[in-house]
CSV table of C-alpha atoms in Angstrom, one decimal:
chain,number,residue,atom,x,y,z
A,1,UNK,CA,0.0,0.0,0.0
A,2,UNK,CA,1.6,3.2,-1.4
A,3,UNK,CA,0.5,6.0,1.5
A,4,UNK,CA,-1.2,9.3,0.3
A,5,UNK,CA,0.0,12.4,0.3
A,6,UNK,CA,-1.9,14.9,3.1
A,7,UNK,CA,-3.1,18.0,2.1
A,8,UNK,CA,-0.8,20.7,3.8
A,9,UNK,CA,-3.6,21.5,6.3
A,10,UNK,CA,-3.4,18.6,7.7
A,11,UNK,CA,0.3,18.1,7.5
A,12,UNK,CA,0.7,20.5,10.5
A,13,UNK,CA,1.3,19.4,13.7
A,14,UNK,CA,-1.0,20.7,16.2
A,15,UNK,CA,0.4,23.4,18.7
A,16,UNK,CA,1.0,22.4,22.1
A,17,UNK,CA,1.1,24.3,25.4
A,18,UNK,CA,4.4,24.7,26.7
A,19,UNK,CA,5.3,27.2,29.5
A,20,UNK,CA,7.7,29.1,26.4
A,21,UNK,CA,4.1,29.5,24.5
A,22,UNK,CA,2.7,31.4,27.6
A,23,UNK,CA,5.7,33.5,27.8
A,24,UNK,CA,5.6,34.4,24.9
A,25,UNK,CA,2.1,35.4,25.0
A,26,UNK,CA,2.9,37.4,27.8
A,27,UNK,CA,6.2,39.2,26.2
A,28,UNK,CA,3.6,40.1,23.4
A,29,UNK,CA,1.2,42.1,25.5
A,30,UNK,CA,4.1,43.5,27.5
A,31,UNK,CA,5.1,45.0,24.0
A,32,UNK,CA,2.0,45.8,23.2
A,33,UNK,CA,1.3,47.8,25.8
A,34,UNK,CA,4.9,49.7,25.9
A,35,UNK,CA,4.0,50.5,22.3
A,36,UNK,CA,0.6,52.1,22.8
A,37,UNK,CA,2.1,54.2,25.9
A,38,UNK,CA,5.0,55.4,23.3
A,39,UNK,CA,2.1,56.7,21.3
A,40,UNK,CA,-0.1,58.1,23.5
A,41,UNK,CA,2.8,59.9,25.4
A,42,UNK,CA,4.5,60.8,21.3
A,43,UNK,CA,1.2,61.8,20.6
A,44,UNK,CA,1.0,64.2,23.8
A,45,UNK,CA,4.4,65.8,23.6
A,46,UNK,CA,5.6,65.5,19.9
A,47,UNK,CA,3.8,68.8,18.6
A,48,UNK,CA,5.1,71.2,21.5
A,49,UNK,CA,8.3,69.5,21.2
A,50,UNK,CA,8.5,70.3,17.1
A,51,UNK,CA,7.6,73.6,17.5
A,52,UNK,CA,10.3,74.5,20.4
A,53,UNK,CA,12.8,72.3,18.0
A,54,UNK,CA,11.8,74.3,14.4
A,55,UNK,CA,12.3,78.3,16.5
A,56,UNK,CA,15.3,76.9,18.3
A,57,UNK,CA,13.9,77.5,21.6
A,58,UNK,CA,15.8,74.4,23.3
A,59,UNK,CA,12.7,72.5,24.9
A,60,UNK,CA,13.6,68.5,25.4
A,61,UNK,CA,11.1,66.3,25.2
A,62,UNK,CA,11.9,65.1,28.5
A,63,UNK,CA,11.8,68.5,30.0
A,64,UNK,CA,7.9,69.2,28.4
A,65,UNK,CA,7.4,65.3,30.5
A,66,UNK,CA,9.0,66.8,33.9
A,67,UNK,CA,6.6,69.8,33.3
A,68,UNK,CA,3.6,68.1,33.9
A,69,UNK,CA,4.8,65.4,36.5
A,70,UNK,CA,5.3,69.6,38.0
A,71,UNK,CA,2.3,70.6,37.1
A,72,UNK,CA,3.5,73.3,34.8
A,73,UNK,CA,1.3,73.9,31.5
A,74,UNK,CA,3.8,72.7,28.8
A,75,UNK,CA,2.1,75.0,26.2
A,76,UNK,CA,2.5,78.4,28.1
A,77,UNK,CA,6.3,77.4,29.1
A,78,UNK,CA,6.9,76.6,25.4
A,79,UNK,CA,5.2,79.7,23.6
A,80,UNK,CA,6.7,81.8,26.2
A,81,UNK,CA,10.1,80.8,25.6
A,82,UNK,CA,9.7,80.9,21.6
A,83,UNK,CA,8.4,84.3,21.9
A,84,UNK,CA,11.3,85.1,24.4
A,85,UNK,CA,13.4,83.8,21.4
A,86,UNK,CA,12.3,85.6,19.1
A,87,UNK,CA,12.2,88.9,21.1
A,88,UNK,CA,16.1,88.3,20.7
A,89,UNK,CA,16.3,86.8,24.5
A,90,UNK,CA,18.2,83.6,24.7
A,91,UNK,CA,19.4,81.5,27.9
A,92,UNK,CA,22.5,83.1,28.0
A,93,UNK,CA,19.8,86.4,29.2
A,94,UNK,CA,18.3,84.3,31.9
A,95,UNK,CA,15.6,82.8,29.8
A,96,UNK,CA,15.9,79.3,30.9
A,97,UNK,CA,13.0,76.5,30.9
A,98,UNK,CA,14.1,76.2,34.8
A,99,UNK,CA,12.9,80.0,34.8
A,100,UNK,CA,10.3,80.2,33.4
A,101,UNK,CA,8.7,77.2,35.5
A,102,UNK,CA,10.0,79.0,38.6
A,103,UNK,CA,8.1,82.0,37.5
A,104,UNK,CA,5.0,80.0,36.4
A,105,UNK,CA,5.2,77.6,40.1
A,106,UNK,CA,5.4,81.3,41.9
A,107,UNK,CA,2.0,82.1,40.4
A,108,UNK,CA,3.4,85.0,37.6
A,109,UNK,CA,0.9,85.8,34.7
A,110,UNK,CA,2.9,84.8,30.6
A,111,UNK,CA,1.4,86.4,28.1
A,112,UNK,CA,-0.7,84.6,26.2
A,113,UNK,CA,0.1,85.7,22.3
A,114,UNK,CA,2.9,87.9,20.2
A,115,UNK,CA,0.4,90.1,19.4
A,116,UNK,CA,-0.1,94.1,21.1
């Protein structure tokens, strides 16, 4: 008797459960979830952090995350430093991040546009 050839479906063994299978399972969601936190925080951050990079206004993305962990607005630190900037101030002046956040923590009013 000349045995048949299976059809690939069938050719496969099935899985089995190892402890490596559940691991792995595990390392998936684990990257999963890393992944969706690196959005959500790119997401949060990445569009303050452009703008600071394209006027040269030396904001980190790290520094805009330290700003809310402070409880500093982000957005007013950032505009107020680009417009500081542009103004012709620089760090060198005194116009720091570290500054400005002092000033903001010590309850100061920022302007809140370029315009007079």
């Amino acid at each position: 008797m000349i045995p048949q050839p299976l059809p690939f479906a069938q050719a496969v063994a099935p899985a089995q459960n190892t402890p490596w299978s559940f691991v792995f399972v595990i390392l998936i969601i684990a990257i999963a979830m890393v992944a969706l936190f690196a959005c959500i925080f790119f997401a949060k951050y990445f569009n303050l952090w452009i703008q600071a990079k394209m006027t040269e206004a030396n904001v980190g993305i790290f520094e805009l995350v330290g700003m809310s962990f402070r409880k500093v607005n982000p957005n007013i630190i950032v505009r107020s430093k680009i417009m500081a900037f542009q103004a012709g101030l620089s760090e060198k002046d005194g116009v720091t991040t570290r500054s400005l956040e002092a000033h903001y923590l010590a309850g100061a009013t920022f302007p809140t546009s370029s315009a007079p």
